[in-house]
PDB file of C-alpha atoms in Angstrom:
ATOM      1  CA  MET N  22     227.145 273.877 -27.171  1.00 50.00           C
ATOM      2  CA  ASN N  23     229.330 275.232 -24.394  1.00 54.00           C
ATOM      3  CA  LYS N  24     230.509 272.347 -22.269  1.00 59.00           C
ATOM      4  CA  LYS N  25     230.314 272.872 -18.534  1.00 62.00           C
ATOM      5  CA  ASN N  26     231.076 270.290 -15.910  1.00 70.00           C
ATOM      6  CA  ASN N  27     230.395 270.820 -12.214  1.00 73.00           C
ATOM      7  CA  VAL N  28     230.676 267.101 -11.391  1.00 80.00           C
ATOM      8  CA  THR N  29     233.970 265.648 -10.149  1.00 84.00           C
ATOM      9  CA  GLU N  30     232.636 262.261  -9.111  1.00 89.00           C
ATOM     10  CA  PHE N  31     229.625 260.020  -9.588  1.00 92.00           C
ATOM     11  CA  ILE N  32     227.682 257.894  -7.111  1.00 91.00           C
ATOM     12  CA  LEU N  33     226.989 254.364  -8.335  1.00 91.00           C
ATOM     13  CA  LEU N  34     223.619 253.143  -7.061  1.00 88.00           C
ATOM     14  CA  GLY N  35     224.599 249.545  -7.819  1.00 84.00           C
ATOM     15  CA  LEU N  36     222.413 246.553  -8.507  1.00 83.00           C
ATOM     16  CA  SER N  37     220.048 247.055  -5.601  1.00 77.00           C
ATOM     17  CA  GLN N  38     219.118 249.589  -2.949  1.00 74.00           C
ATOM     18  CA  ASN N  39     218.563 246.786  -0.430  1.00 74.00           C
ATOM     19  CA  ASN N  40     221.580 246.734   1.897  1.00 73.00           C
ATOM     20  CA  GLN N  41     220.620 243.320   3.269  1.00 76.00           C
ATOM     21  CA  VAL N  42     221.555 241.534   0.038  1.00 82.00           C
ATOM     22  CA  TYR N  43     224.998 243.137  -0.321  1.00 84.00           C
ATOM     23  CA  ILE N  44     226.872 240.468   1.661  1.00 86.00           C
ATOM     24  CA  LEU N  45     225.234 237.680  -0.345  1.00 88.00           C
ATOM     25  CA  CYS N  46     225.982 239.501  -3.612  1.00 88.00           C
ATOM     26  CA  PHE N  47     229.567 240.061  -2.481  1.00 91.00           C
ATOM     27  CA  VAL N  48     230.079 236.309  -2.000  1.00 92.00           C
ATOM     28  CA  ILE N  49     228.334 235.408  -5.267  1.00 93.00           C
ATOM     29  CA  PHE N  50     230.214 237.891  -7.453  1.00 94.00           C
ATOM     30  CA  LEU N  51     233.539 237.154  -5.766  1.00 95.00           C
ATOM     31  CA  PHE N  52     233.011 233.474  -6.593  1.00 95.00           C
ATOM     32  CA  CYS N  53     232.032 234.377 -10.172  1.00 95.00           C
ATOM     33  CA  TYR N  54     235.123 236.555 -10.631  1.00 96.00           C
ATOM     34  CA  MET N  55     237.427 233.838  -9.279  1.00 96.00           C
ATOM     35  CA  ALA N  56     235.727 231.327 -11.593  1.00 95.00           C
ATOM     36  CA  ILE N  57     236.260 233.683 -14.556  1.00 96.00           C
ATOM     37  CA  LEU N  58     239.952 234.088 -13.764  1.00 96.00           C
ATOM     38  CA  MET N  59     240.565 230.397 -13.109  1.00 94.00           C
ATOM     39  CA  GLY N  60     238.527 229.097 -16.044  1.00 93.00           C
ATOM     40  CA  ASN N  61     240.007 231.412 -18.637  1.00 95.00           C
ATOM     41  CA  LEU N  62     243.555 231.072 -17.290  1.00 94.00           C
ATOM     42  CA  ILE N  63     243.230 227.285 -17.493  1.00 92.00           C
ATOM     43  CA  VAL N  64     242.174 227.612 -21.144  1.00 92.00           C
ATOM     44  CA  ILE N  65     245.061 229.984 -21.931  1.00 94.00           C
ATOM     45  CA  ILE N  66     247.686 227.828 -20.207  1.00 92.00           C
ATOM     46  CA  SER N  67     246.314 224.563 -21.633  1.00 90.00           C
ATOM     47  CA  VAL N  68     246.406 225.889 -25.202  1.00 92.00           C
ATOM     48  CA  THR N  69     249.721 227.757 -25.036  1.00 91.00           C
ATOM     49  CA  CYS N  70     251.506 224.798 -23.418  1.00 89.00           C
ATOM     50  CA  SER N  71     250.244 222.298 -25.991  1.00 85.00           C
ATOM     51  CA  GLN N  72     250.266 221.840 -29.739  1.00 87.00           C
ATOM     52  CA  LEU N  73     246.746 223.267 -29.982  1.00 87.00           C
ATOM     53  CA  LEU N  74     248.207 226.772 -30.224  1.00 88.00           C
ATOM     54  CA  GLU N  75     249.272 225.933 -33.788  1.00 90.00           C
ATOM     55  CA  LYS N  76     245.607 225.586 -34.780  1.00 91.00           C
ATOM     56  CA  PRO N  77     243.860 228.874 -35.655  1.00 93.00           C
ATOM     57  CA  MET N  78     240.658 228.029 -33.770  1.00 90.00           C
ATOM     58  CA  TYR N  79     242.507 227.575 -30.475  1.00 93.00           C
ATOM     59  CA  PHE N  80     244.699 230.590 -31.137  1.00 95.00           C
ATOM     60  CA  PHE N  81     241.531 232.691 -31.349  1.00 95.00           C
ATOM     61  CA  LEU N  82     240.106 230.895 -28.309  1.00 93.00           C
ATOM     62  CA  THR N  83     243.188 231.909 -26.303  1.00 95.00           C
ATOM     63  CA  CYS N  84     242.746 235.514 -27.397  1.00 95.00           C
ATOM     64  CA  LEU N  85     239.048 235.348 -26.477  1.00 94.00           C
ATOM     65  CA  SER N  86     239.845 234.010 -22.999  1.00 95.00           C
ATOM     66  CA  PHE N  87     242.387 236.783 -22.473  1.00 96.00           C
ATOM     67  CA  MET N  88     239.836 239.378 -23.570  1.00 96.00           C
ATOM     68  CA  ASP N  89     237.253 237.852 -21.211  1.00 95.00           C
ATOM     69  CA  ILE N  90     239.633 238.358 -18.283  1.00 96.00           C
ATOM     70  CA  CYS N  91     240.434 241.934 -19.292  1.00 96.00           C
ATOM     71  CA  TYR N  92     236.823 242.790 -20.086  1.00 96.00           C
ATOM     72  CA  THR N  93     235.300 241.563 -16.838  1.00 96.00           C
ATOM     73  CA  SER N  94     238.194 243.064 -14.834  1.00 96.00           C
ATOM     74  CA  THR N  95     237.130 246.551 -15.924  1.00 96.00           C
ATOM     75  CA  VAL N  96     233.824 246.129 -14.082  1.00 95.00           C
ATOM     76  CA  THR N  97     233.697 243.207 -11.648  1.00 95.00           C
ATOM     77  CA  PRO N  98     236.405 244.181  -9.083  1.00 95.00           C
ATOM     78  CA  LYS N  99     234.739 247.584  -8.639  1.00 93.00           C
ATOM     79  CA  LEU N 100     231.342 245.912  -8.312  1.00 93.00           C
ATOM     80  CA  ILE N 101     232.672 243.532  -5.641  1.00 93.00           C
ATOM     81  CA  SER N 102     234.407 246.243  -3.609  1.00 92.00           C
ATOM     82  CA  ASP N 103     231.304 248.450  -3.749  1.00 90.00           C
ATOM     83  CA  MET N 104     229.274 245.671  -2.127  1.00 88.00           C
ATOM     84  CA  LEU N 105     231.110 246.379   1.142  1.00 85.00           C
ATOM     85  CA  ALA N 106     231.479 250.148   0.716  1.00 84.00           C
ATOM     86  CA  GLU N 107     229.163 252.599   2.428  1.00 82.00           C
ATOM     87  CA  ARG N 108     229.673 255.200  -0.305  1.00 85.00           C
ATOM     88  CA  LYS N 109     229.864 253.782  -3.815  1.00 88.00           C
ATOM     89  CA  SER N 110     231.605 256.560  -5.700  1.00 91.00           C
ATOM     90  CA  ILE N 111     233.812 256.810  -8.769  1.00 93.00           C
ATOM     91  CA  SER N 112     235.676 259.891  -9.947  1.00 92.00           C
ATOM     92  CA  TYR N 113     234.832 261.548 -13.240  1.00 92.00           C
ATOM     93  CA  THR N 114     238.213 260.549 -14.692  1.00 93.00           C
ATOM     94  CA  ASN N 115     237.970 256.928 -13.542  1.00 94.00           C
ATOM     95  CA  CYS N 116     234.440 256.771 -14.899  1.00 94.00           C
ATOM     96  CA  LEU N 117     235.663 257.756 -18.361  1.00 95.00           C
ATOM     97  CA  ILE N 118     238.568 255.298 -18.093  1.00 96.00           C
ATOM     98  CA  GLN N 119     236.164 252.495 -17.172  1.00 96.00           C
ATOM     99  CA  LEU N 120     233.895 253.429 -20.079  1.00 95.00           C
ATOM    100  CA  PHE N 121     236.789 253.409 -22.542  1.00 97.00           C
ATOM    101  CA  THR N 122     238.430 250.172 -21.359  1.00 96.00           C
ATOM    102  CA  MET N 123     235.145 248.279 -21.096  1.00 95.00           C
ATOM    103  CA  HIS N 124     234.103 249.173 -24.639  1.00 95.00           C
ATOM    104  CA  PHE N 125     237.621 248.560 -25.938  1.00 97.00           C
ATOM    105  CA  PHE N 126     237.902 244.998 -24.610  1.00 96.00           C
ATOM    106  CA  GLY N 127     234.242 244.354 -25.406  1.00 94.00           C
ATOM    107  CA  GLY N 128     234.727 245.583 -28.960  1.00 94.00           C
ATOM    108  CA  VAL N 129     237.834 243.432 -29.432  1.00 96.00           C
ATOM    109  CA  GLU N 130     235.889 240.428 -28.140  1.00 94.00           C
ATOM    110  CA  VAL N 131     233.084 241.070 -30.618  1.00 93.00           C
ATOM    111  CA  PHE N 132     235.525 241.085 -33.534  1.00 94.00           C
ATOM    112  CA  ILE N 133     237.347 237.983 -32.254  1.00 94.00           C
ATOM    113  CA  LEU N 134     234.022 236.131 -32.142  1.00 91.00           C
ATOM    114  CA  THR N 135     233.538 237.203 -35.766  1.00 92.00           C
ATOM    115  CA  GLU N 136     236.985 235.896 -36.679  1.00 92.00           C
ATOM    116  CA  MET N 137     236.239 232.593 -34.953  1.00 90.00           C
ATOM    117  CA  ALA N 138     233.118 232.277 -37.111  1.00 89.00           C
ATOM    118  CA  TYR N 139     235.208 233.049 -40.203  1.00 92.00           C
ATOM    119  CA  ASP N 140     237.716 230.392 -39.143  1.00 92.00           C
ATOM    120  CA  ARG N 141     234.946 227.767 -38.840  1.00 86.00           C
ATOM    121  CA  TYR N 142     233.501 228.840 -42.192  1.00 88.00           C
ATOM    122  CA  VAL N 143     236.833 228.351 -43.960  1.00 91.00           C
ATOM    123  CA  ALA N 144     237.519 225.058 -42.151  1.00 87.00           C
ATOM    124  CA  ILE N 145     234.150 223.546 -43.098  1.00 84.00           C
ATOM    125  CA  CYS N 146     233.309 225.166 -46.435  1.00 84.00           C
ATOM    126  CA  LYS N 147     236.847 225.412 -47.865  1.00 87.00           C
ATOM    127  CA  PRO N 148     238.801 222.635 -46.115  1.00 86.00           C
ATOM    128  CA  LEU N 149     241.383 222.162 -48.883  1.00 88.00           C
ATOM    129  CA  HIS N 150     242.479 225.799 -48.653  1.00 90.00           C
ATOM    130  CA  TYR N 151     242.155 226.111 -44.872  1.00 91.00           C
ATOM    131  CA  MET N 152     245.846 226.138 -43.916  1.00 89.00           C
ATOM    132  CA  ALA N 153     246.707 228.518 -46.732  1.00 90.00           C
ATOM    133  CA  ILE N 154     243.942 230.970 -45.845  1.00 92.00           C
ATOM    134  CA  MET N 155     244.255 230.749 -42.053  1.00 93.00           C
ATOM    135  CA  SER N 156     248.043 231.035 -41.784  1.00 92.00           C
ATOM    136  CA  ARG N 157     249.616 232.286 -38.571  1.00 92.00           C
ATOM    137  CA  GLU N 158     250.422 235.612 -40.239  1.00 93.00           C
ATOM    138  CA  LYS N 159     246.767 235.973 -41.260  1.00 94.00           C
ATOM    139  CA  CYS N 160     245.602 235.109 -37.730  1.00 95.00           C
ATOM    140  CA  ASN N 161     247.949 237.659 -36.175  1.00 95.00           C
ATOM    141  CA  ALA N 162     246.731 240.295 -38.629  1.00 96.00           C
ATOM    142  CA  LEU N 163     243.097 239.498 -37.787  1.00 96.00           C
ATOM    143  CA  VAL N 164     243.740 239.893 -34.050  1.00 96.00           C
ATOM    144  CA  LEU N 165     245.492 243.221 -34.653  1.00 97.00           C
ATOM    145  CA  ALA N 166     242.546 244.316 -36.794  1.00 96.00           C
ATOM    146  CA  ALA N 167     240.202 243.340 -33.938  1.00 96.00           C
ATOM    147  CA  CYS N 168     242.224 245.516 -31.555  1.00 97.00           C
ATOM    148  CA  GLY N 169     242.057 248.400 -34.027  1.00 96.00           C
ATOM    149  CA  GLY N 170     238.302 248.012 -34.414  1.00 95.00           C
ATOM    150  CA  GLY N 171     237.846 247.839 -30.647  1.00 95.00           C
ATOM    151  CA  PHE N 172     239.893 251.011 -30.210  1.00 97.00           C
ATOM    152  CA  LEU N 173     237.877 252.959 -32.788  1.00 95.00           C
ATOM    153  CA  HIS N 174     234.627 251.844 -31.192  1.00 95.00           C
ATOM    154  CA  SER N 175     235.698 252.676 -27.623  1.00 95.00           C
ATOM    155  CA  PHE N 176     237.276 255.993 -28.633  1.00 96.00           C
ATOM    156  CA  ALA N 177     233.979 257.070 -30.203  1.00 94.00           C
ATOM    157  CA  GLN N 178     232.126 256.195 -26.985  1.00 94.00           C
ATOM    158  CA  PHE N 179     234.785 257.978 -24.926  1.00 95.00           C
ATOM    159  CA  LEU N 180     234.553 261.100 -27.099  1.00 94.00           C
ATOM    160  CA  LEU N 181     230.780 261.228 -26.744  1.00 92.00           C
ATOM    161  CA  ALA N 182     231.096 260.972 -22.945  1.00 92.00           C
ATOM    162  CA  VAL N 183     233.775 263.689 -22.807  1.00 92.00           C
ATOM    163  CA  LEU N 184     231.540 266.090 -24.748  1.00 90.00           C
ATOM    164  CA  LEU N 185     228.648 265.645 -22.320  1.00 89.00           C
ATOM    165  CA  PRO N 186     228.136 268.500 -19.803  1.00 88.00           C
ATOM    166  CA  PHE N 187     227.285 267.486 -16.214  1.00 87.00           C
ATOM    167  CA  CYS N 188     225.921 269.938 -13.676  1.00 83.00           C
ATOM    168  CA  GLY N 189     224.156 267.585 -11.265  1.00 74.00           C
ATOM    169  CA  PRO N 190     222.723 265.279 -10.020  1.00 80.00           C
ATOM    170  CA  SER N 191     225.572 262.781 -10.066  1.00 85.00           C
ATOM    171  CA  GLU N 192     223.884 259.463  -9.200  1.00 88.00           C
ATOM    172  CA  ILE N 193     224.354 256.739 -11.821  1.00 89.00           C
ATOM    173  CA  ASP N 194     221.620 254.120 -11.622  1.00 87.00           C
ATOM    174  CA  HIS N 195     224.001 251.309 -12.553  1.00 89.00           C
ATOM    175  CA  TYR N 196     226.947 249.364 -11.165  1.00 91.00           C
ATOM    176  CA  PHE N 197     229.441 250.728 -13.710  1.00 92.00           C
ATOM    177  CA  CYS N 198     229.890 253.742 -15.972  1.00 92.00           C
ATOM    178  CA  ASP N 199     228.215 253.261 -19.316  1.00 91.00           C
ATOM    179  CA  ILE N 200     227.126 255.707 -21.963  1.00 90.00           C
ATOM    180  CA  TYR N 201     223.339 255.509 -21.539  1.00 90.00           C
ATOM    181  CA  PRO N 202     223.342 256.152 -17.751  1.00 89.00           C
ATOM    182  CA  LEU N 203     225.678 259.102 -18.406  1.00 91.00           C
ATOM    183  CA  LEU N 204     223.350 260.476 -21.066  1.00 90.00           C
ATOM    184  CA  LYS N 205     220.580 260.408 -18.478  1.00 88.00           C
ATOM    185  CA  LEU N 206     222.630 262.688 -16.195  1.00 89.00           C
ATOM    186  CA  ALA N 207     223.778 265.169 -18.839  1.00 88.00           C
ATOM    187  CA  CYS N 208     222.303 268.665 -18.567  1.00 87.00           C
ATOM    188  CA  THR N 209     221.642 269.063 -22.284  1.00 85.00           C
ATOM    189  CA  ASP N 210     219.490 267.609 -25.041  1.00 84.00           C
ATOM    190  CA  THR N 211     220.968 264.147 -25.605  1.00 84.00           C
ATOM    191  CA  HIS N 212     218.812 263.060 -28.550  1.00 85.00           C
ATOM    192  CA  ARG N 213     221.645 263.416 -31.080  1.00 88.00           C
ATOM    193  CA  PHE N 214     224.063 261.743 -28.701  1.00 88.00           C
ATOM    194  CA  GLY N 215     221.634 258.838 -28.364  1.00 88.00           C
ATOM    195  CA  LEU N 216     221.479 258.408 -32.133  1.00 88.00           C
ATOM    196  CA  LEU N 217     225.282 258.373 -32.302  1.00 90.00           C
ATOM    197  CA  VAL N 218     225.405 255.709 -29.585  1.00 90.00           C
ATOM    198  CA  ILE N 219     222.928 253.579 -31.529  1.00 89.00           C
ATOM    199  CA  ALA N 220     225.036 254.006 -34.673  1.00 89.00           C
ATOM    200  CA  ASN N 221     228.270 253.167 -32.870  1.00 88.00           C
ATOM    201  CA  SER N 222     227.238 250.432 -30.420  1.00 89.00           C
ATOM    202  CA  GLY N 223     223.777 249.266 -31.419  1.00 88.00           C
ATOM    203  CA  MET N 224     224.239 249.012 -35.170  1.00 89.00           C
ATOM    204  CA  MET N 225     227.732 247.541 -34.805  1.00 89.00           C
ATOM    205  CA  ALA N 226     226.391 244.818 -32.515  1.00 90.00           C
ATOM    206  CA  LEU N 227     223.381 244.198 -34.763  1.00 92.00           C
ATOM    207  CA  VAL N 228     225.393 243.982 -37.997  1.00 91.00           C
ATOM    208  CA  VAL N 229     228.036 241.718 -36.447  1.00 91.00           C
ATOM    209  CA  PHE N 230     225.334 239.503 -34.920  1.00 92.00           C
ATOM    210  CA  MET N 231     223.546 239.168 -38.278  1.00 92.00           C
ATOM    211  CA  VAL N 232     226.838 238.369 -40.035  1.00 90.00           C
ATOM    212  CA  LEU N 233     227.639 235.741 -37.410  1.00 89.00           C
ATOM    213  CA  MET N 234     224.216 234.115 -37.651  1.00 88.00           C
ATOM    214  CA  ALA N 235     224.389 234.139 -41.459  1.00 89.00           C
ATOM    215  CA  SER N 236     227.845 232.546 -41.467  1.00 86.00           C
ATOM    216  CA  TYR N 237     226.807 229.848 -39.005  1.00 83.00           C
ATOM    217  CA  GLY N 238     223.673 229.298 -41.086  1.00 84.00           C
ATOM    218  CA  VAL N 239     225.844 228.601 -44.133  1.00 83.00           C
ATOM    219  CA  ILE N 240     228.048 226.309 -42.044  1.00 81.00           C
ATOM    220  CA  LEU N 241     225.090 224.343 -40.656  1.00 78.00           C
ATOM    221  CA  TYR N 242     223.592 224.033 -44.145  1.00 79.00           C
ATOM    222  CA  THR N 243     226.896 222.655 -45.412  1.00 78.00           C
ATOM    223  CA  LEU N 244     227.069 220.158 -42.538  1.00 74.00           C
ATOM    224  CA  TRP N 245     223.451 219.101 -42.943  1.00 73.00           C
ATOM    225  CA  ALA N 246     224.237 216.924 -45.979  1.00 65.00           C
ATOM    226  CA  HIS N 247     227.015 215.067 -44.171  1.00 63.00           C
ATOM    227  CA  SER N 248     226.748 212.518 -41.388  1.00 58.00           C
ATOM    228  CA  SER N 249     230.367 211.523 -40.860  1.00 59.00           C
ATOM    229  CA  GLU N 250     232.048 211.642 -37.464  1.00 57.00           C
ATOM    230  CA  SER N 251     234.153 214.657 -38.437  1.00 56.00           C
ATOM    231  CA  CYS N 252     231.051 216.588 -39.442  1.00 61.00           C
ATOM    232  CA  GLN N 253     229.359 215.745 -36.150  1.00 63.00           C
ATOM    233  CA  LYS N 254     232.445 217.039 -34.369  1.00 63.00           C
ATOM    234  CA  ALA N 255     232.345 220.265 -36.401  1.00 65.00           C
ATOM    235  CA  LEU N 256     228.634 220.615 -35.690  1.00 66.00           C
ATOM    236  CA  SER N 257     229.301 220.323 -31.952  1.00 67.00           C
ATOM    237  CA  THR N 258     232.021 222.995 -32.179  1.00 68.00           C
ATOM    238  CA  CYS N 259     229.726 225.368 -34.069  1.00 74.00           C
ATOM    239  CA  GLY N 260     227.015 224.759 -31.484  1.00 75.00           C
ATOM    240  CA  SER N 261     229.388 225.958 -28.775  1.00 76.00           C
ATOM    241  CA  HIS N 262     230.246 229.061 -30.782  1.00 77.00           C
ATOM    242  CA  ILE N 263     226.577 229.892 -31.404  1.00 82.00           C
ATOM    243  CA  THR N 264     225.803 229.521 -27.691  1.00 82.00           C
ATOM    244  CA  VAL N 265     228.541 232.030 -26.809  1.00 84.00           C
ATOM    245  CA  VAL N 266     227.373 234.449 -29.506  1.00 86.00           C
ATOM    246  CA  VAL N 267     223.738 234.403 -28.315  1.00 87.00           C
ATOM    247  CA  LEU N 268     224.772 234.707 -24.651  1.00 85.00           C
ATOM    248  CA  PHE N 269     226.926 237.769 -25.403  1.00 88.00           C
ATOM    249  CA  PHE N 270     224.950 239.541 -28.121  1.00 90.00           C
ATOM    250  CA  GLY N 271     221.390 238.995 -26.881  1.00 88.00           C
ATOM    251  CA  PRO N 272     221.612 241.316 -23.845  1.00 88.00           C
ATOM    252  CA  SER N 273     223.894 243.731 -25.721  1.00 89.00           C
ATOM    253  CA  LEU N 274     221.335 244.182 -28.475  1.00 89.00           C
ATOM    254  CA  PHE N 275     218.560 244.718 -25.921  1.00 87.00           C
ATOM    255  CA  ILE N 276     220.500 247.587 -24.320  1.00 88.00           C
ATOM    256  CA  TYR N 277     222.246 249.343 -27.213  1.00 88.00           C
ATOM    257  CA  VAL N 278     219.903 249.016 -30.199  1.00 87.00           C
ATOM    258  CA  ARG N 279     216.996 250.923 -28.651  1.00 80.00           C
ATOM    259  CA  PRO N 280     216.857 254.759 -28.195  1.00 76.00           C
ATOM    260  CA  ASP N 281     218.625 256.453 -25.285  1.00 69.00           C
ATOM    261  CA  THR N 282     216.383 255.191 -22.505  1.00 72.00           C
ATOM    262  CA  THR N 283     217.303 253.219 -19.407  1.00 72.00           C
ATOM    263  CA  PHE N 284     215.359 250.567 -17.505  1.00 74.00           C
ATOM    264  CA  GLN N 285     215.936 248.861 -14.177  1.00 76.00           C
ATOM    265  CA  GLU N 286     216.311 245.575 -16.086  1.00 80.00           C
ATOM    266  CA  ASP N 287     219.390 246.939 -17.877  1.00 85.00           C
ATOM    267  CA  LYS N 288     221.568 246.204 -14.856  1.00 88.00           C
ATOM    268  CA  VAL N 289     220.455 242.573 -14.837  1.00 87.00           C
ATOM    269  CA  TRP N 290     220.953 242.180 -18.594  1.00 89.00           C
ATOM    270  CA  ALA N 291     224.398 243.770 -18.317  1.00 90.00           C
ATOM    271  CA  LEU N 292     225.429 240.971 -15.949  1.00 91.00           C
ATOM    272  CA  PHE N 293     225.156 238.542 -18.866  1.00 90.00           C
ATOM    273  CA  TYR N 294     227.875 240.122 -21.003  1.00 90.00           C
ATOM    274  CA  THR N 295     230.068 241.453 -18.172  1.00 92.00           C
ATOM    275  CA  ILE N 296     230.110 238.436 -15.833  1.00 93.00           C
ATOM    276  CA  ILE N 297     227.993 235.452 -16.906  1.00 91.00           C
ATOM    277  CA  ALA N 298     229.305 235.090 -20.482  1.00 90.00           C
ATOM    278  CA  PRO N 299     233.015 235.344 -19.488  1.00 92.00           C
ATOM    279  CA  MET N 300     232.374 232.795 -16.726  1.00 92.00           C
ATOM    280  CA  PHE N 301     230.646 230.226 -18.939  1.00 89.00           C
ATOM    281  CA  ASN N 302     232.804 230.632 -22.060  1.00 88.00           C
ATOM    282  CA  PRO N 303     235.549 228.242 -20.807  1.00 88.00           C
ATOM    283  CA  LEU N 304     232.918 225.626 -19.933  1.00 86.00           C
ATOM    284  CA  ILE N 305     231.076 225.995 -23.229  1.00 84.00           C
ATOM    285  CA  TYR N 306     234.261 225.617 -25.272  1.00 82.00           C
ATOM    286  CA  THR N 307     235.710 222.687 -23.305  1.00 81.00           C
ATOM    287  CA  LEU N 308     232.859 220.440 -22.122  1.00 74.00           C
ATOM    288  CA  LYS N 309     232.184 218.872 -25.550  1.00 71.00           C
ATOM    289  CA  ASN N 310     235.645 219.466 -27.004  1.00 78.00           C
ATOM    290  CA  SER N 311     237.756 216.322 -26.758  1.00 80.00           C
ATOM    291  CA  GLU N 312     240.887 218.096 -28.039  1.00 82.00           C
ATOM    292  CA  MET N 313     240.690 220.688 -25.281  1.00 84.00           C
ATOM    293  CA  LYS N 314     240.013 218.087 -22.608  1.00 82.00           C
ATOM    294  CA  ASN N 315     242.940 215.941 -23.750  1.00 85.00           C
ATOM    295  CA  ALA N 316     245.245 218.960 -23.858  1.00 83.00           C
ATOM    296  CA  MET N 317     244.178 220.000 -20.373  1.00 84.00           C
ATOM    297  CA  LYS N 318     244.831 216.506 -19.021  1.00 82.00           C
ATOM    298  CA  LYS N 319     248.287 216.338 -20.598  1.00 81.00           C
ATOM    299  CA  VAL N 320     249.359 219.822 -19.502  1.00 79.00           C
ATOM    300  CA  TRP N 321     248.078 219.684 -15.956  1.00 73.00           C
ATOM    301  CA  ASN N 322     248.987 216.048 -15.305  1.00 74.00           C
ATOM    302  CA  LYS N 323     252.495 216.823 -16.548  1.00 64.00           C
ATOM    303  CA  ASN N 324     252.793 219.826 -14.233  1.00 57.00           C
ATOM    304  CA  ILE N 325     251.482 217.861 -11.253  1.00 50.00           C
ATOM    305  CA  PHE N 326     253.926 215.045 -11.980  1.00 49.00           C
ATOM    306  CA  LYS N 327     256.832 217.516 -12.129  1.00 57.00           C
ATOM    307  CA  ARG N 328     255.851 219.041  -8.781  1.00 55.00           C
ATOM    308  CA  ARG N 329     255.636 215.645  -7.130  1.00 51.00           C
ATOM    309  CA  LYS N 330     259.003 214.688  -8.585  1.00 51.00           C
ATOM    310  CA  GLN N 331     260.577 217.881  -7.213  1.00 54.00           C
ATOM    311  CA  MET N 332     259.067 217.226  -3.782  1.00 49.00           C
ATOM    312  CA  PHE N 333     260.604 213.758  -3.574  1.00 46.00           C
TER     313      PHE N 333
END
């Protein structure tokens, strides 16, 4: 196939063609983005400034919060600015950059969620060996492996997009550059490309989701026979993890597991893993977590006290 490309920029059609809702959407998504930044930064600062950072679960939680900020920042600022723009365009190069960075941070987040499930499995099913298995060196290696896996996944998506020929039209029926909307615009038979996308994104998400559900199933089965306070605490923690997994993977599976077709509902489902999940993750992990709440109180009360002391 001889690649030809007559397109230098794409037009993003956005969430809606109704101009009357743009101001309302601008306010809503600006609030959501600020909530994402504030919530995840509070988690990062609270953990790193307390002794919780020494615990593997909170080390992974800090990495997850950082990935949430990076992941949503590849999409949301552009979405917000386009709400007030008359012409919602993105250059071909920036489109590919957005595709690569979004799938990179999203891929890293997927693997970190897997590592958090592994951490809970070891803590509950092999408690006597927990500190030996989940050493800081092991945790650092797992995070690096997650970054490597995210890079391989995003590079494959990027390579598929680079190989696509575009000769017009150039309107993307989405609010960001993703592989399926680009396949729809390509002036070639994209059946093989669609199968490769399913293998890279769809099957990866499906396999990881099944592994996560299986691991949490083993954990819940192990906890079922116990009724102590510590087991109830572990059960609450696993419940938070499962909620995050379902919130992130459910819409992702709906979009990437099926063949290379696009629906209007895809844009709504994409909001779940690009904006809604990163916004609710800090709440889900802190509302029922007494350790996190205590750490947040100590860190922020200490900082407020220092500021007041400096003022007087």
